[in-house]
Structure formats: C-alpha cells, structure tokens
Amino acid sequence: MSTPLTAEEAANLANLPLRSFRQRMSRLNDTPDDLRAPRQPGERARRYDAKKIAQWIESGLTTTSRPKNLAKPPAKNATAYTGTATRHSRQISAHFKELDLTVTARNTAELEELAQLEIAERFKTSLAQIRVILEFDLPEKTKGNLAQLTEAKQQVKELQQKITDLQKSTAADLLALGWKTSEIAEVLGVTGSRVYQILNNE
C-alpha cells in the first residue's frame, strides 16, 4: 500500500499551487469522488490517497460540481481574460494564450470557476478582480449559425419592446376614451391583468 500524501505533496504532483489544489479538493471532499485516504488515529490533517491522486491527474484534474459556487461575481473594474474553449468528449478545456494557461473541467460553469481561481492565484489577487471570458473554438458553419441566432434574438427583443410600447400607447388612448379594461384586453389580445401591467410599466 502506498503512503498517503500530504496536501503539499499532492499539489506538487498535480503541478498546482497549494491554494488552487485545496480549492479543487473542497469540491470533491465528502463526495463519492473524495480523493482523501481514510482518516488515521491522531491525524491532524487528512492525507490523500496516492493512487486516487494519480488517477485524478490522468483524468485531467476534473472536479465534481457541488451546490456551492466557490467563484465570486467579478467586480465592475475586474480585469478580463479571454480563453479559447474546446470540447473534448466528456471534458471541456480553455487555453488562455496570454497567460500560457490551460484549464480543464467537466462543464462551462466549472471551467469558468476554475479559471478564475487559477488566474487569481497566479496574480495573488482576489477572485472578484478576475473576469473570465470564454470563446468557443467552433466550425465556421456553426459560428455563422450562432452569430445569426444572436442577431435574430436581438431583433426579437427589439420587436417585443416595440409591441409593448404600442400596447401601452393604445391601451392608454382607449382608457382615455372611456373603454373598460376588459374591452381593451379583448382588442389587444391579452388578459385584463396584462392590461394593468402594461399601463403600470410592469
């Protein structure tokens, strides 16, 4: 049986700063993917199973999603770092060229979180000072479709706002002419409660 590793030893094997390693482990501790060795009598700090650590490193340092989010919403003056993201079967990675940094995770939310942690650790700054932007490495056709979809969604949003403005103007005019709410609702094709919301900017 191999000797259990301290957090420092495990972090060195994974080529990670100790703080970053501990942040990642906090997502795995007390889950089915816990990498720690069984607790020993008199042990002050839990050690890590060397075999499990080796397998974890081989898997690409992936971590399991947990309900709590360790990352912090970036501040308004946060520095932005853009990474090129690529999907690899069950994993997704992002390469930050300007930092010569590659981060791997199981989903985009976890990827953004881990990237924020890694960058904050590198610059010895708070998480709130780091903003992570992911640009996906996609085929040109897919990029084109995505661009068109984004444009179409914006057009729909603008059209919806125009509809709302016209509904409000029309409802106000009809109300001034003495129409009842139920009558206005029928003309606009909405419910009476919606007429109230339109007139009250809700």
C-alpha positions as a printed NumPy array, in Angstrom:
array([[  0.   ,   0.   ,   0.   ],
       [  1.37 ,   3.424,  -0.982],
       [  1.998,   6.065,   1.668],
       [ -0.757,   8.727,   1.843],
       [  0.24 ,  12.165,   0.569],
       [  0.065,  15.476,   2.352],
       [ -1.814,  18.296,   0.616],
       [  1.526,  19.868,  -0.33 ],
       [  2.814,  16.617,  -1.859],
       [ -0.408,  16.033,  -3.79 ],
       [ -0.424,  19.622,  -5.065],
       [  3.167,  19.249,  -6.273],
       [  2.302,  16.042,  -8.134],
       [ -0.615,  17.815,  -9.825],
       [  1.631,  20.806, -10.591],
       [ -0.832,  23.118,  -8.86 ],
       [ -0.382,  25.927,  -6.347],
       [ -1.417,  24.68 ,  -2.909],
       [ -4.285,  27.165,  -2.672],
       [ -5.676,  26.105,  -6.043],
       [ -5.338,  22.425,  -5.113],
       [ -7.243,  22.949,  -1.877],
       [ -9.964,  24.889,  -3.686],
       [-10.425,  21.988,  -6.099],
       [-10.407,  19.432,  -3.3  ],
       [-13.126,  21.365,  -1.458],
       [-15.4  ,  20.428,  -4.369],
       [-14.546,  16.732,  -4.033],
       [-14.338,  16.241,  -0.28 ],
       [-17.22 ,  14.257,   1.217],
       [-18.484,  13.238,  -2.23 ],
       [-18.176,   9.849,  -3.984],
       [-15.084,  11.298,  -5.72 ],
       [-13.27 ,  12.171,  -2.469],
       [ -9.53 ,  11.646,  -3.053],
       [ -8.514,  11.55 ,   0.596],
       [ -7.17 ,   8.443,   2.302],
       [ -9.065,   7.002,   5.306],
       [ -8.598,   9.077,   8.422],
       [ -5.897,   7.748,  10.736],
       [ -5.944,   7.939,  14.559],
       [ -4.343,  11.152,  15.8  ],
       [ -4.166,  12.608,  12.306],
       [ -4.457,  16.421,  12.353],
       [ -4.935,  16.946,   8.623],
       [ -6.399,  14.422,   6.203],
       [ -3.954,  12.983,   3.698],
       [ -4.597,  11.952,   0.111],
       [ -4.642,   8.544,  -1.497],
       [ -1.667,   8.457,  -3.881],
       [ -3.39 ,   6.12 ,  -6.357],
       [ -6.526,   8.265,  -6.467],
       [ -4.445,  11.403,  -6.956],
       [ -2.589,   9.77 ,  -9.857],
       [ -5.887,   8.765, -11.495],
       [ -7.257,  12.263, -10.96 ],
       [ -4.212,  13.811, -12.631],
       [ -4.527,  11.365, -15.535],
       [ -8.214,  12.298, -15.948],
       [ -7.29 ,  15.949, -16.459],
       [ -7.842,  17.294, -12.921],
       [-11.614,  17.251, -13.312],
       [-13.803,  18.104, -10.352],
       [-17.375,  17.304,  -9.474],
       [-19.986,  20.048,  -9.443],
       [-21.249,  20.942,  -5.986],
       [-24.132,  23.194,  -4.953],
       [-21.859,  25.903,  -3.574],
       [-20.036,  28.14 ,  -6.013],
       [-16.509,  28.987,  -4.948],
       [-16.03 ,  31.637,  -7.588],
       [-17.124,  35.214,  -6.995],
       [-19.048,  37.569,  -9.32 ],
       [-16.426,  39.84 , -10.905],
       [-16.302,  43.481,  -9.848],
       [-17.035,  46.225, -12.372],
       [-13.34 ,  47.056, -12.604],
       [-12.25 ,  43.399, -12.866],
       [ -9.551,  42.513, -15.388],
       [-10.882,  40.371, -18.237],
       [ -9.023,  37.3  , -19.505],
       [-10.22 ,  35.557, -22.649],
       [ -9.732,  31.839, -23.174],
       [-10.396,  29.685, -26.234],
       [-12.649,  26.827, -25.128],
       [-12.745,  23.409, -26.783],
       [-14.982,  20.44 , -26.014],
       [-13.252,  17.048, -25.692],
       [-15.85 ,  14.299, -25.273],
       [-16.676,  14.441, -21.542],
       [-14.36 ,  17.347, -20.78 ],
       [-14.008,  20.941, -21.826],
       [-10.79 ,  22.949, -21.724],
       [ -9.865,  26.581, -22.172],
       [ -6.483,  27.931, -23.189],
       [ -5.551,  31.452, -22.132],
       [ -2.799,  32.282, -24.617],
       [ -1.585,  35.48 , -22.937],
       [ -1.082,  33.555, -19.693],
       [  0.088,  30.273, -21.231],
       [ -2.572,  28.631, -19.068],
       [ -4.883,  25.715, -19.857],
       [ -7.754,  24.75 , -17.56 ],
       [ -9.871,  21.607, -17.854],
       [-13.287,  20.866, -16.356],
       [-16.487,  18.9  , -16.964],
       [-18.753,  21.83 , -17.898],
       [-18.527,  25.513, -18.753],
       [-19.659,  26.734, -15.315],
       [-16.942,  24.73 , -13.596],
       [-14.444,  25.792, -16.261],
       [-15.085,  29.494, -15.636],
       [-14.839,  28.948, -11.884],
       [-11.558,  27.045, -12.02 ],
       [-10.061,  29.515, -14.499],
       [-10.963,  32.372, -12.182],
       [ -9.312,  30.538,  -9.282],
       [ -6.146,  29.735, -11.253],
       [ -5.719,  33.289, -12.562],
       [ -6.404,  34.866,  -9.174],
       [ -3.802,  32.556,  -7.624],
       [ -1.234,  33.432, -10.286],
       [ -1.579,  37.166,  -9.731],
       [ -2.133,  36.882,  -5.974],
       [ -5.353,  38.868,  -6.197],
       [ -8.966,  38.407,  -5.127],
       [-11.419,  36.395,  -7.208],
       [-13.621,  39.457,  -7.689],
       [-10.813,  41.126,  -9.652],
       [-10.855,  38.422, -12.334],
       [-13.389,  38.202, -15.162],
       [-13.241,  35.078, -17.344],
       [-14.486,  35.226, -20.935],
       [-14.774,  32.005, -22.937],
       [-14.706,  31.994, -26.727],
       [-15.573,  28.593, -28.162],
       [-13.482,  27.021, -30.884],
       [-16.266,  26.025, -33.309],
       [-16.503,  25.098, -37.009],
       [-17.078,  28.131, -39.262],
       [-20.6  ,  26.979, -40.16 ],
       [-21.539,  26.661, -36.514],
       [-20.023,  30.063, -35.747],
       [-22.098,  31.553, -38.567],
       [-25.28 ,  29.935, -37.285],
       [-24.558,  31.141, -33.757],
       [-23.966,  34.693, -34.994],
       [-27.249,  34.635, -36.9  ],
       [-29.054,  33.249, -33.859],
       [-27.639,  36.028, -31.663],
       [-28.714,  38.639, -34.198],
       [-32.192,  37.102, -34.521],
       [-32.649,  37.066, -30.739],
       [-31.716,  40.753, -30.599],
       [-34.24 ,  41.508, -33.352],
       [-36.929,  39.611, -31.464],
       [-36.072,  41.527, -28.288],
       [-36.353,  44.852, -30.121],
       [-39.619,  43.775, -31.755],
       [-41.037,  42.691, -28.392],
       [-40.187,  46.118, -26.966],
       [-41.93 ,  47.781, -29.904],
       [-45.023,  45.637, -29.315],
       [-45.028,  46.558, -25.622],
       [-44.709,  50.279, -26.42 ],
       [-47.574,  50.113, -28.925],
       [-49.736,  48.139, -26.489],
       [-49.133,  50.74 , -23.777],
       [-49.873,  53.669, -26.083],
       [-53.021,  52.028, -27.457],
       [-54.26 ,  50.958, -24.018],
       [-53.748,  54.476, -22.649],
       [-55.628,  56.009, -25.588],
       [-58.557,  53.62 , -25.246],
       [-58.7  ,  54.112, -21.49 ],
       [-58.864,  57.884, -22.013],
       [-61.78 ,  57.314, -24.4  ],
       [-63.665,  55.542, -21.626],
       [-63.064,  51.93 , -22.621],
       [-63.233,  49.27 , -19.909],
       [-60.174,  47.179, -19.085],
       [-61.899,  44.026, -20.337],
       [-62.645,  45.719, -23.666],
       [-59.067,  46.923, -24.038],
       [-57.833,  43.427, -23.236],
       [-60.012,  41.935, -25.969],
       [-58.746,  44.413, -28.573],
       [-55.085,  43.879, -27.617],
       [-55.458,  40.125, -27.373],
       [-54.242,  39.956, -23.767],
       [-55.762,  39.406, -20.33 ],
       [-57.218,  42.134, -18.152],
       [-54.369,  41.725, -15.68 ],
       [-51.864,  42.172, -18.509],
       [-53.531,  45.464, -19.473],
       [-52.995,  46.641, -15.901],
       [-49.335,  45.601, -16.078],
       [-48.837,  47.379, -19.419],
       [-50.338,  50.617, -18.107],
       [-48.211,  50.434, -14.954],
       [-44.914,  49.546, -16.668],
       [-44.779,  46.065, -15.143]])
